[in-house]
Tab-separated table of C-alpha atoms in Angstrom:
chain	number	residue	atom	x	y	z
A	13	MET	CA	24.468	4.102	-13.244
A	14	GLU	CA	24.164	1.295	-10.713
A	15	ILE	CA	20.659	-0.122	-10.646
A	16	ILE	CA	19.467	-1.754	-7.421
A	17	PHE	CA	16.609	-4.265	-7.178
A	18	GLY	CA	14.955	-5.724	-4.096
A	19	SER	CA	16.273	-3.225	-1.555
A	20	ASP	CA	14.463	-2.697	1.774
A	21	ARG	CA	13.386	0.695	0.519
A	22	LEU	CA	11.750	-0.871	-2.584
A	23	LYS	CA	10.065	-3.584	-0.556
A	24	ARG	CA	8.795	-1.349	2.195
A	25	GLY	CA	7.996	1.319	-0.387
A	26	PHE	CA	5.750	-1.054	-2.229
A	27	ALA	CA	3.839	-1.691	1.023
A	28	ARG	CA	3.540	2.056	1.569
A	29	MET	CA	1.772	2.428	-1.768
A	30	GLN	CA	-0.964	0.113	-0.438
A	31	LYS	CA	-1.829	2.357	2.523
A	32	GLY	CA	-5.436	3.363	2.915
A	33	GLY	CA	-6.421	0.515	0.650
A	34	VAL	CA	-8.317	-2.747	0.642
A	35	ILE	CA	-6.590	-5.979	-0.472
A	36	MET	CA	-9.103	-8.631	-1.463
A	37	ASP	CA	-8.880	-12.427	-1.564
A	38	VAL	CA	-9.850	-13.777	-4.984
A	39	THR	CA	-9.909	-17.264	-6.488
A	40	THR	CA	-10.645	-16.562	-10.171
A	41	PRO	CA	-9.781	-13.902	-12.790
A	42	GLU	CA	-13.476	-12.841	-12.777
A	43	GLN	CA	-13.335	-12.176	-9.056
A	44	ALA	CA	-10.054	-10.284	-9.494
A	45	ILE	CA	-11.692	-7.987	-12.062
A	46	ILE	CA	-14.628	-7.368	-9.699
A	47	ALA	CA	-12.116	-6.456	-6.994
A	48	GLU	CA	-10.173	-4.100	-9.290
A	49	GLU	CA	-13.364	-2.397	-10.460
A	50	ALA	CA	-14.485	-1.906	-6.851
A	51	GLY	CA	-11.217	-0.070	-6.107
A	52	ALA	CA	-9.085	-2.718	-4.404
A	53	VAL	CA	-5.400	-1.743	-4.249
A	54	ALA	CA	-4.312	-5.350	-4.757
A	55	VAL	CA	-5.678	-8.888	-4.808
A	56	MET	CA	-4.554	-11.997	-2.992
A	57	ALA	CA	-4.719	-14.926	-5.444
A	58	LEU	CA	-5.911	-18.096	-3.750
A	59	GLN	CA	-7.180	-21.496	-4.659
A	60	ALA	CA	-9.850	-21.269	-1.958
A	61	VAL	CA	-10.826	-18.462	0.478
A	62	PRO	CA	-10.018	-19.060	4.158
A	63	ALA	CA	-13.621	-19.991	5.054
A	64	ASP	CA	-13.424	-22.827	2.536
A	65	ILE	CA	-9.909	-23.814	3.545
A	66	ARG	CA	-11.206	-24.080	7.083
A	67	LYS	CA	-14.119	-26.215	5.979
A	68	ALA	CA	-12.066	-28.465	3.701
A	69	GLY	CA	-9.448	-29.393	6.294
A	70	GLY	CA	-6.441	-31.430	5.235
A	71	VAL	CA	-3.150	-29.785	4.245
A	72	ALA	CA	-3.547	-26.313	2.691
A	73	ARG	CA	-0.702	-25.402	0.345
A	74	MET	CA	0.365	-22.673	-2.048
A	75	ALA	CA	-2.211	-22.171	-4.807
A	76	ASP	CA	-1.738	-23.699	-8.277
A	77	PRO	CA	0.626	-21.257	-10.082
A	78	ALA	CA	-1.548	-21.549	-13.187
A	79	ILE	CA	-4.486	-20.024	-11.292
A	80	ILE	CA	-2.250	-17.244	-9.917
A	81	LYS	CA	-0.913	-16.547	-13.410
A	82	GLU	CA	-4.426	-16.265	-14.831
A	83	ILE	CA	-5.257	-13.710	-12.169
A	84	MET	CA	-2.011	-11.803	-12.829
A	85	ASP	CA	-2.948	-11.569	-16.492
A	86	ALA	CA	-6.499	-10.403	-15.723
A	87	VAL	CA	-5.728	-7.220	-13.691
A	88	THR	CA	-3.330	-4.309	-13.635
A	89	ILE	CA	-3.226	-3.936	-9.824
A	90	PRO	CA	-0.627	-5.864	-7.811
A	91	VAL	CA	-1.215	-9.573	-7.205
A	92	MET	CA	-0.131	-11.254	-3.996
A	93	ALA	CA	-0.101	-14.976	-3.158
A	94	LYS	CA	0.332	-17.068	-0.051
A	95	CYS	CA	3.007	-19.615	0.808
A	96	ARG	CA	3.168	-21.860	3.846
A	97	ILE	CA	5.033	-20.623	6.914
A	98	GLY	CA	8.733	-21.539	6.550
A	99	HIS	CA	8.252	-23.001	3.036
A	100	PHE	CA	10.994	-21.057	1.216
A	101	ALA	CA	10.714	-23.257	-1.901
A	102	GLU	CA	7.043	-22.259	-2.357
A	103	ALA	CA	8.173	-18.673	-1.920
A	104	GLN	CA	10.882	-19.147	-4.548
A	105	VAL	CA	8.245	-20.488	-6.959
A	106	LEU	CA	5.999	-17.456	-6.299
A	107	GLU	CA	8.926	-15.097	-6.832
A	108	ALA	CA	9.802	-16.823	-10.110
A	109	LEU	CA	6.188	-16.509	-11.167
A	110	GLY	CA	6.443	-12.740	-10.521
A	111	VAL	CA	3.829	-12.132	-7.819
A	112	ASP	CA	4.197	-8.655	-6.344
A	113	MET	CA	4.116	-9.656	-2.687
A	114	ILE	CA	4.239	-12.966	-0.850
A	115	ASP	CA	2.089	-13.628	2.234
A	116	GLU	CA	3.822	-16.140	4.482
A	117	SER	CA	0.506	-17.178	5.924
A	118	GLU	CA	-0.863	-19.116	8.871
A	119	VAL	CA	-4.000	-19.723	6.807
A	120	LEU	CA	-2.007	-22.463	5.014
A	121	THR	CA	-0.602	-25.455	6.909
A	122	PRO	CA	2.807	-24.527	8.316
A	123	ALA	CA	5.782	-26.284	6.648
A	124	ASP	CA	8.415	-25.518	9.317
A	125	GLU	CA	7.670	-25.372	13.040
A	126	GLU	CA	11.014	-23.838	13.920
A	127	PHE	CA	11.849	-21.297	11.280
A	128	HIS	CA	10.061	-18.699	9.216
A	129	ILE	CA	11.393	-17.916	5.746
A	130	ASP	CA	14.551	-15.776	5.620
A	131	LYS	CA	12.788	-13.072	3.708
A	132	ARG	CA	15.895	-10.919	3.234
A	133	LYS	CA	17.097	-13.363	0.579
A	134	PHE	CA	14.173	-12.431	-1.688
A	135	LYS	CA	13.715	-9.504	-4.083
A	136	VAL	CA	9.967	-9.691	-3.689
A	137	PRO	CA	8.482	-8.157	-0.525
A	138	PHE	CA	6.711	-10.255	2.101
A	139	VAL	CA	3.773	-9.655	4.431
A	140	CYS	CA	3.446	-11.739	7.557
A	141	GLY	CA	0.748	-12.148	10.194
A	142	ALA	CA	1.332	-11.253	13.849
A	143	ARG	CA	-0.745	-11.175	17.015
A	144	ASP	CA	1.458	-8.925	19.111
A	145	LEU	CA	4.554	-6.741	19.041
A	146	GLY	CA	7.018	-9.581	19.602
A	147	GLU	CA	5.723	-11.549	16.632
A	148	SER	CA	5.638	-8.404	14.516
A	149	LEU	CA	9.251	-7.460	15.279
A	150	ARG	CA	10.493	-10.992	14.715
A	151	ARG	CA	8.910	-11.023	11.284
A	152	ILE	CA	10.290	-7.528	10.444
A	153	ASN	CA	13.713	-8.729	11.573
A	154	GLU	CA	13.400	-11.671	9.180
A	155	GLY	CA	12.741	-9.137	6.391
A	156	ALA	CA	8.954	-8.723	6.272
A	157	ALA	CA	8.089	-5.429	4.538
A	158	MET	CA	4.549	-5.348	5.886
A	159	ILE	CA	2.794	-6.778	8.945
A	160	ARG	CA	-0.870	-7.687	9.228
A	161	THR	CA	-2.856	-8.894	12.217
A	162	LYS	CA	-3.682	-12.562	12.102
A	163	GLY	CA	-7.176	-12.213	13.433
A	164	GLU	CA	-8.928	-15.543	12.950
A	165	ALA	CA	-9.165	-16.010	9.179
A	166	GLY	CA	-12.319	-17.399	7.591
A	167	THR	CA	-14.564	-16.713	10.581
A	168	GLY	CA	-16.085	-13.368	9.529
A	169	ASN	CA	-15.555	-12.483	13.178
A	170	ILE	CA	-13.488	-9.343	13.925
A	171	VAL	CA	-12.916	-10.012	17.603
A	172	GLU	CA	-9.501	-11.649	17.318
A	173	ALA	CA	-8.122	-8.939	14.945
A	174	ILE	CA	-9.293	-6.298	17.395
A	175	ARG	CA	-7.473	-8.112	20.177
A	176	HIS	CA	-4.269	-8.170	18.112
A	177	ILE	CA	-4.502	-4.500	17.216
A	178	ARG	CA	-5.102	-3.381	20.758
A	179	LEU	CA	-2.392	-5.626	22.213
A	180	THR	CA	0.226	-4.481	19.692
A	181	LYS	CA	-0.613	-0.802	20.224
A	182	ARG	CA	-0.454	-1.183	23.999
A	183	GLN	CA	2.937	-2.879	23.782
A	184	ILE	CA	4.267	-0.106	21.554
A	185	ALA	CA	2.940	2.570	23.893
A	186	GLU	CA	4.666	0.849	26.833
A	187	LEU	CA	8.024	1.180	25.078
A	188	ALA	CA	7.797	4.978	25.149
A	189	ASP	CA	8.739	5.379	28.825
A	190	MET	CA	11.321	2.640	29.000
A	191	SER	CA	14.987	3.172	29.892
A	192	ASP	CA	17.723	1.723	27.649
A	193	ASP	CA	18.070	-1.218	30.053
A	194	GLU	CA	14.380	-1.981	29.845
A	195	LEU	CA	14.435	-1.716	26.064
A	196	GLU	CA	17.300	-4.182	25.956
A	197	ALA	CA	15.361	-6.565	28.171
A	198	LYS	CA	12.380	-6.236	25.813
A	199	ALA	CA	14.655	-7.001	22.839
A	200	ARG	CA	15.789	-10.179	24.563
A	201	GLU	CA	12.228	-11.126	25.390
A	202	TYR	CA	11.146	-10.509	21.776
A	203	ARG	CA	14.322	-12.120	20.413
A	204	VAL	CA	15.120	-9.188	18.138
A	205	PRO	CA	17.955	-6.636	17.897
A	206	VAL	CA	17.587	-3.760	20.348
A	207	GLU	CA	17.852	-1.246	17.485
A	208	LEU	CA	14.534	-2.498	16.150
A	209	VAL	CA	12.878	-2.081	19.543
A	210	LYS	CA	14.313	1.400	19.892
A	211	GLU	CA	13.164	2.410	16.455
A	212	THR	CA	9.645	1.229	17.300
A	213	ALA	CA	9.760	3.120	20.600
A	214	ARG	CA	10.790	6.306	18.848
A	215	LEU	CA	8.330	6.030	15.973
A	216	GLN	CA	5.521	4.907	18.296
A	217	ARG	CA	4.310	2.616	15.528
A	218	LEU	CA	5.636	-0.424	13.690
A	219	PRO	CA	8.503	0.532	11.377
A	220	VAL	CA	6.655	-0.996	8.429
A	221	VAL	CA	3.112	-0.689	7.056
A	222	TRP	CA	0.549	-2.385	9.304
A	223	PHE	CA	-2.702	-3.812	7.938
A	224	CYS	CA	-5.618	-5.593	9.588
A	225	ALA	CA	-6.525	-9.081	8.452
A	226	GLY	CA	-8.639	-11.922	9.678
A	227	GLY	CA	-12.381	-11.564	10.180
A	228	ILE	CA	-13.351	-8.338	8.395
A	229	ALA	CA	-16.820	-8.962	6.911
A	230	THR	CA	-18.592	-5.595	6.752
A	231	PRO	CA	-17.822	-1.927	5.942
A	232	ALA	CA	-18.275	-1.051	9.599
A	233	ASP	CA	-15.606	-3.671	10.525
A	234	ALA	CA	-13.225	-1.913	8.131
A	235	ALA	CA	-14.051	1.531	9.536
A	236	MET	CA	-13.477	0.283	13.105
A	237	VAL	CA	-10.021	-1.138	12.518
A	238	MET	CA	-8.959	1.907	10.504
A	239	GLN	CA	-10.014	4.115	13.417
A	240	LEU	CA	-7.955	1.931	15.718
A	241	GLY	CA	-4.913	2.913	13.675
A	242	VAL	CA	-4.079	0.292	11.026
A	243	ASP	CA	-2.911	1.464	7.599
A	244	GLY	CA	-5.354	-0.619	5.540
A	245	VAL	CA	-7.284	-3.850	5.456
A	246	PHE	CA	-7.237	-7.303	3.969
A	247	VAL	CA	-10.637	-8.830	3.316
A	248	GLY	CA	-10.592	-12.552	2.894
A	249	SER	CA	-13.794	-14.484	2.757
A	250	GLY	CA	-15.935	-11.414	3.553
A	251	ILE	CA	-16.466	-10.267	-0.043
A	252	PHE	CA	-16.926	-13.426	-2.136
A	253	LYS	CA	-18.833	-15.217	0.643
A	254	SER	CA	-21.407	-12.361	0.699
A	255	SER	CA	-24.513	-12.518	-1.425
A	256	ASP	CA	-23.473	-9.635	-3.756
A	257	PRO	CA	-19.651	-9.448	-3.999
A	258	PRO	CA	-19.340	-6.313	-6.262
A	259	ARG	CA	-21.498	-4.270	-3.897
A	260	MET	CA	-19.847	-5.594	-0.750
A	261	ALA	CA	-16.411	-4.940	-2.285
A	262	ARG	CA	-17.240	-1.371	-3.188
A	263	ALA	CA	-18.883	-0.725	0.187
A	264	ILE	CA	-15.755	-1.914	2.087
A	265	VAL	CA	-13.526	0.260	-0.129
A	266	GLU	CA	-15.728	3.321	0.624
A	267	ALA	CA	-15.777	2.632	4.331
A	268	THR	CA	-12.016	2.165	4.469
A	269	ARG	CA	-11.524	5.409	2.596
A	270	HIS	CA	-13.986	7.418	4.766
A	271	TYR	CA	-13.457	5.513	8.027
A	272	ASP	CA	-13.678	8.612	10.182
A	273	ASP	CA	-16.840	9.966	8.574
A	274	PRO	CA	-19.867	8.062	10.048
A	275	GLU	CA	-22.230	9.574	7.447
A	276	LYS	CA	-20.134	8.051	4.643
A	277	VAL	CA	-19.787	4.696	6.456
A	278	LEU	CA	-23.575	4.765	6.921
A	279	GLU	CA	-24.001	5.251	3.204
A	280	ALA	CA	-21.691	2.281	2.586
A	281	CYS	CA	-23.659	0.140	5.054
A	282	MET	CA	-27.084	0.957	3.536
A	283	ASN	CA	-28.944	-1.879	1.726
A	284	LEU	CA	-25.930	-4.126	1.895
A	285	PRO	CA	-25.977	-7.684	0.667
A	286	GLN	CA	-26.096	-10.452	3.242
A	287	PRO	CA	-22.601	-10.684	4.815
A	288	MET	CA	-20.960	-14.096	5.346
A	289	LYS	CA	-22.508	-16.034	8.209
A	290	GLY	CA	-19.420	-16.161	10.414
A	291	ILE	CA	-18.298	-18.242	13.358
A	292	ASP	CA	-18.239	-17.527	17.094
A	293	ILE	CA	-14.587	-17.957	18.070
A	294	ARG	CA	-15.618	-19.616	21.369
A	295	THR	CA	-17.029	-22.581	19.400
A	296	LEU	CA	-13.608	-23.218	17.808
A	297	ARG	CA	-11.404	-25.907	19.359
A	298	GLU	CA	-7.873	-24.764	20.065
A	299	GLU	CA	-6.481	-26.927	17.234
A	300	GLU	CA	-8.946	-25.294	14.811
A	301	LYS	CA	-7.445	-21.818	15.406
A	302	LEU	CA	-5.155	-20.625	12.649
A	303	GLN	CA	-3.623	-17.685	14.580
A	304	VAL	CA	-1.495	-19.874	16.837
A	305	ARG	CA	0.490	-21.103	13.872
A	306	GLY	CA	3.999	-19.569	13.413
A	307	VAL	CA	4.760	-17.345	16.360
B	23	MET	CA	1.529	29.202	1.534
B	24	LYS	CA	-0.926	26.310	1.692
B	25	ILE	CA	-0.126	23.025	-0.047
B	26	GLY	CA	-2.514	20.095	-0.208
B	27	VAL	CA	-1.612	16.412	-0.524
B	28	ILE	CA	-4.466	14.441	-2.046
B	29	GLY	CA	-5.127	11.820	0.636
B	30	VAL	CA	-7.469	9.175	-0.693
B	31	GLN	CA	-4.954	6.291	-0.793
B	32	GLY	CA	-1.224	5.697	-1.028
B	33	ALA	CA	1.931	7.343	0.299
B	34	VAL	CA	0.221	10.411	1.745
B	35	SER	CA	1.977	10.865	5.073
B	36	GLU	CA	5.359	10.535	3.358
B	37	HIS	CA	4.540	13.510	1.071
B	38	LEU	CA	3.235	15.549	4.005
B	39	GLU	CA	6.503	15.040	5.885
B	40	ILE	CA	8.913	15.753	3.020
B	41	THR	CA	6.865	18.778	1.869
B	42	ARG	CA	7.020	20.212	5.418
B	43	ALA	CA	10.774	19.664	5.445
B	44	ALA	CA	11.133	21.262	2.005
B	45	MET	CA	9.058	24.251	3.080
B	46	GLU	CA	11.384	24.793	6.056
B	47	ARG	CA	14.451	24.553	3.857
B	48	CYS	CA	12.985	27.084	1.412
B	49	GLY	CA	12.258	29.375	4.334
B	50	PHE	CA	8.575	29.628	3.415
B	51	THR	CA	5.878	29.837	6.071
B	52	GLY	CA	2.740	27.913	5.545
B	53	SER	CA	1.017	24.562	5.999
B	54	VAL	CA	0.784	21.233	4.287
B	55	GLU	CA	-2.668	19.676	4.518
B	56	TRP	CA	-4.158	16.188	4.076
B	57	VAL	CA	-6.908	16.755	1.491
B	58	ASP	CA	-9.557	14.067	1.489
B	59	ARG	CA	-12.635	15.961	0.313
B	60	ALA	CA	-13.473	18.622	-2.268
B	61	GLU	CA	-14.071	21.375	0.330
B	62	LYS	CA	-10.504	21.159	1.484
B	63	LEU	CA	-9.202	22.071	-2.006
B	64	ARG	CA	-10.281	25.659	-1.504
B	65	GLY	CA	-7.473	28.180	-1.187
B	66	LEU	CA	-4.608	25.803	-1.961
B	67	ASP	CA	-1.470	27.248	-3.566
B	68	GLY	CA	-0.295	23.886	-4.787
B	69	ILE	CA	-1.512	20.260	-5.010
B	70	ILE	CA	0.455	17.027	-4.695
B	71	ILE	CA	-1.003	13.776	-6.015
B	72	PRO	CA	0.934	10.938	-4.355
B	73	GLY	CA	1.836	7.449	-5.401
B	74	GLY	CA	-0.518	4.558	-4.720
B	75	GLU	CA	-2.725	2.568	-6.972
B	76	SER	CA	-3.704	4.877	-9.801
B	77	THR	CA	-6.979	3.095	-10.565
B	78	THR	CA	-8.002	3.288	-6.893
B	79	ILE	CA	-6.948	6.920	-6.452
B	80	GLY	CA	-8.681	7.972	-9.686
B	81	ARG	CA	-11.934	6.295	-8.803
B	82	LEU	CA	-11.931	7.576	-5.221
B	83	MET	CA	-11.142	11.133	-6.465
B	84	GLN	CA	-14.169	10.881	-8.758
B	85	ARG	CA	-16.457	9.520	-6.052
B	86	THR	CA	-15.509	12.378	-3.662
B	87	GLY	CA	-16.021	15.068	-6.281
B	88	MET	CA	-12.379	16.083	-6.095
B	89	PHE	CA	-11.524	14.980	-9.607
B	90	GLU	CA	-13.239	17.762	-11.565
B	91	ARG	CA	-12.283	20.413	-9.059
B	92	ILE	CA	-8.549	19.501	-9.228
B	93	ARG	CA	-8.751	19.580	-13.040
B	94	GLU	CA	-10.267	23.066	-12.982
B	95	MET	CA	-7.655	24.316	-10.504
B	96	GLY	CA	-4.879	22.891	-12.711
B	97	LEU	CA	-6.307	24.556	-15.785
B	98	GLY	CA	-6.579	27.759	-13.788
B	99	GLY	CA	-2.814	27.730	-13.103
B	100	VAL	CA	-2.535	26.076	-9.641
B	101	PRO	CA	0.707	24.027	-9.600
B	102	ILE	CA	0.210	20.259	-9.367
B	103	MET	CA	2.919	17.697	-8.722
B	104	GLY	CA	2.163	14.072	-9.451
B	105	THR	CA	4.415	11.146	-8.462
B	106	CYS	CA	3.991	7.643	-9.936
B	107	ALA	CA	0.200	7.158	-9.789
B	108	GLY	CA	-0.054	10.936	-9.683
B	109	MET	CA	1.938	11.179	-12.879
B	110	ILE	CA	-0.483	8.740	-14.564
B	111	LEU	CA	-3.469	10.890	-13.483
B	112	LEU	CA	-1.899	14.030	-14.959
B	113	ALA	CA	-1.482	12.519	-18.447
B	114	LYS	CA	-3.667	13.422	-21.446
B	115	VAL	CA	-3.426	9.974	-23.070
B	116	GLY	CA	-3.196	6.536	-21.540
B	117	ASP	CA	-2.016	3.151	-22.733
B	118	GLU	CA	-4.072	-0.046	-23.221
B	119	GLN	CA	-4.023	-0.774	-19.461
B	120	VAL	CA	-5.457	2.671	-18.712
B	121	LYS	CA	-8.168	2.193	-21.326
B	122	ARG	CA	-9.063	-1.369	-20.332
B	123	THR	CA	-9.495	-0.492	-16.642
B	124	GLY	CA	-11.447	2.694	-17.428
B	125	GLN	CA	-8.820	4.646	-15.453
B	126	PRO	CA	-9.943	8.290	-15.289
B	127	LEU	CA	-7.248	10.797	-16.335
B	128	LEU	CA	-7.098	14.481	-15.438
B	129	GLY	CA	-5.680	15.201	-18.886
B	130	LEU	CA	-3.504	18.137	-17.933
B	131	VAL	CA	-0.041	17.269	-19.331
B	132	ASP	CA	0.790	16.768	-22.987
B	133	MET	CA	2.052	13.190	-22.630
B	134	GLU	CA	1.066	9.604	-23.262
B	135	ILE	CA	1.534	7.429	-20.209
B	136	GLU	CA	2.346	3.714	-20.009
B	137	ARG	CA	1.395	2.009	-16.742
B	138	ASN	CA	3.703	-0.590	-15.091
B	139	ALA	CA	6.183	0.266	-17.853
B	140	PHE	CA	9.127	-1.487	-16.190
B	141	GLY	CA	7.291	-4.595	-15.101
B	142	ARG	CA	6.105	-6.032	-11.795
B	143	GLN	CA	7.386	-5.453	-8.262
B	144	ARG	CA	10.466	-7.702	-8.671
B	145	GLU	CA	11.532	-5.368	-11.512
B	146	SER	CA	11.128	-2.299	-9.282
B	147	PHE	CA	14.471	-0.489	-8.858
B	148	GLU	CA	16.349	2.487	-7.502
B	149	VAL	CA	19.023	4.428	-9.322
B	150	ASP	CA	20.908	7.790	-9.198
B	151	LEU	CA	19.092	9.744	-11.862
B	152	PRO	CA	20.132	13.064	-13.463
B	153	VAL	CA	17.195	15.537	-13.407
B	154	THR	CA	17.761	18.597	-15.627
B	155	ILE	CA	15.965	21.083	-13.380
B	156	LEU	CA	18.172	20.160	-10.390
B	157	GLY	CA	21.444	20.877	-12.117
B	158	GLY	CA	24.508	18.822	-11.016
B	159	GLU	CA	23.835	16.195	-8.366
B	160	PRO	CA	21.724	13.245	-9.507
B	161	PHE	CA	18.557	12.362	-7.604
B	162	ARG	CA	18.062	8.959	-5.886
B	163	ALA	CA	15.036	7.814	-7.898
B	164	VAL	CA	12.891	5.030	-6.431
B	165	PHE	CA	10.749	3.334	-9.104
B	166	ILE	CA	7.980	1.031	-7.809
B	167	ARG	CA	5.850	-0.639	-10.488
B	168	ALA	CA	6.452	2.694	-12.147
B	169	PRO	CA	4.926	4.215	-15.237
B	170	ALA	CA	6.894	5.832	-18.076
B	171	VAL	CA	6.030	8.403	-20.693
B	172	ARG	CA	5.842	7.143	-24.283
B	173	ARG	CA	5.847	10.576	-25.872
B	174	VAL	CA	5.353	14.218	-25.121
B	175	TRP	CA	4.153	17.052	-27.292
B	176	GLY	CA	3.083	20.683	-27.085
B	177	ASN	CA	4.515	22.457	-24.050
B	178	ALA	CA	5.724	19.416	-22.172
B	179	GLN	CA	9.444	19.429	-21.380
B	180	VAL	CA	11.380	16.288	-20.576
B	181	ILE	CA	13.431	16.676	-17.377
B	182	ALA	CA	14.546	13.093	-16.740
B	183	ARG	CA	15.158	9.898	-18.730
B	184	PHE	CA	16.132	6.444	-17.658
B	185	ASN	CA	17.537	4.058	-20.331
B	186	GLY	CA	16.088	6.390	-22.939
B	187	ARG	CA	12.554	6.353	-21.429
B	188	ILE	CA	10.964	9.540	-20.216
B	189	VAL	CA	10.408	9.521	-16.445
B	190	GLY	CA	10.119	13.225	-15.617
B	191	VAL	CA	8.077	15.950	-17.315
B	192	LEU	CA	7.593	19.639	-16.593
B	193	GLN	CA	4.859	21.650	-18.279
B	194	GLN	CA	4.023	25.171	-17.065
B	195	ASN	CA	2.418	24.578	-13.657
B	196	PHE	CA	2.671	20.775	-13.749
B	197	LEU	CA	5.501	18.561	-12.494
B	198	ALA	CA	5.155	14.841	-13.272
B	199	LEU	CA	7.535	12.204	-11.943
B	200	ALA	CA	7.461	8.399	-12.476
B	201	PHE	CA	9.473	7.806	-9.269
B	202	HIS	CA	8.966	8.488	-5.561
B	203	PRO	CA	10.925	11.443	-4.118
B	204	GLU	CA	8.808	11.035	-0.980
B	205	LEU	CA	10.590	7.765	-0.207
B	206	THR	CA	13.937	9.542	0.079
B	207	ALA	CA	15.230	12.271	2.416
B	208	ASP	CA	16.159	14.460	-0.628
B	209	THR	CA	13.888	17.481	-0.613
B	210	ARG	CA	15.159	19.105	-3.799
B	211	LEU	CA	12.236	18.176	-6.081
B	212	HIS	CA	9.732	19.256	-3.425
B	213	GLU	CA	11.634	22.525	-2.980
B	214	TYR	CA	11.515	23.063	-6.749
B	215	PHE	CA	7.722	22.471	-6.651
B	216	LEU	CA	7.279	24.891	-3.748
B	217	TRP	CA	9.084	27.566	-5.791
B	218	MET	CA	6.633	26.886	-8.604
B	219	CYS	CA	3.831	27.482	-6.098
B	220	LYS	CA	5.464	30.693	-4.859
B	221	ARG	CA	5.455	32.274	-8.333
């Protein structure tokens, strides 16, 4: 019996098991347990949530492996962790540690301005951020098993994630009526193999699981993006920057689950704790935006 | 024939697709439905509980009132297939992880389940696995942070083992698998389940 590890099917399959779920940013084992109890499908182990990374400035790097390890020991659900864009050595460390998925993330300071990580070399699956179809397909071609919108992390403002969802969907829809020549031109424009573009045209969706991330702060935010067609949501600062994290966590899980049932979303929204304050994107300087990193 | 896939979280669309394909291959007419609330359980001839995060699926099934209803239907003889997380939910007894997280179990199959029995995602694997109820050709079994069965008793019948560990169990109207047939194009296990539903 030949046993295979780290195949595309195993990596993409892992991402499929997350569908319909909420993945929550946590910084301590206690927070991870709160997330698990609320019904999170996985947690993202971090040293600081994006809102604090944004505030702190400086170079944001992979979290201390000791913190990630403590979180891994505290919960039974999968644990993910972030490495810097292009920083394959951080990714190797995270793989050696045994995290279940690596987020090559623009929330951290990019390490390589030219190349993303060659994710095919890893046995552990990767998730990458993308603002449009071209970015999404480039990351999938590099071996990403899951794509998430970038949104604008740490702002508690959904507007950028919505822009990325709508743009990606529109670009996929446009592929439907294209001739082979036009699809080949698109493949050149996106700098990916034409087979990948054709597969996307045929499926009329990304060929991997697609989550929303960056700016989700309330249950209604989660319900909105699920209705727009993503497979699940990441919630970063939105839970542990609210005034009552366990309740906010559970409410977002409920709203994600019942996204198409306004009565249930209403129930989830009722008597909610104070959400994070949030930032108007228009007040951000261009160099303060995280989403432009790693395209 | 009406089959329901429990759709609260996880690989739901994958099961819908392969069950439809299996139904066609069997030559049965019917429908495969996405079941996300208790009302939709009515009139089902078979239930599939997919893979996903078992803690999440269990909690959401409880909150939607589906949990008790599925249990009653199973006890009443309605066939239930559980894959990965679904297998965990079918078990009568859970391991320390199940107990610590307060994971609710349907308690329908005479088996003790061990969560994440093979390790974390990097230890996830695929392998050609002999499955007794399929006869000759092995089945491409995809194990993702999979559970295993520590022991069975009563009427539970072991149908697949990997490295000596139990990964497939059949008991009357219940079919429990530690791996993910819905991630392959092989419809044989779903066909077998549909024949269980036909009887």
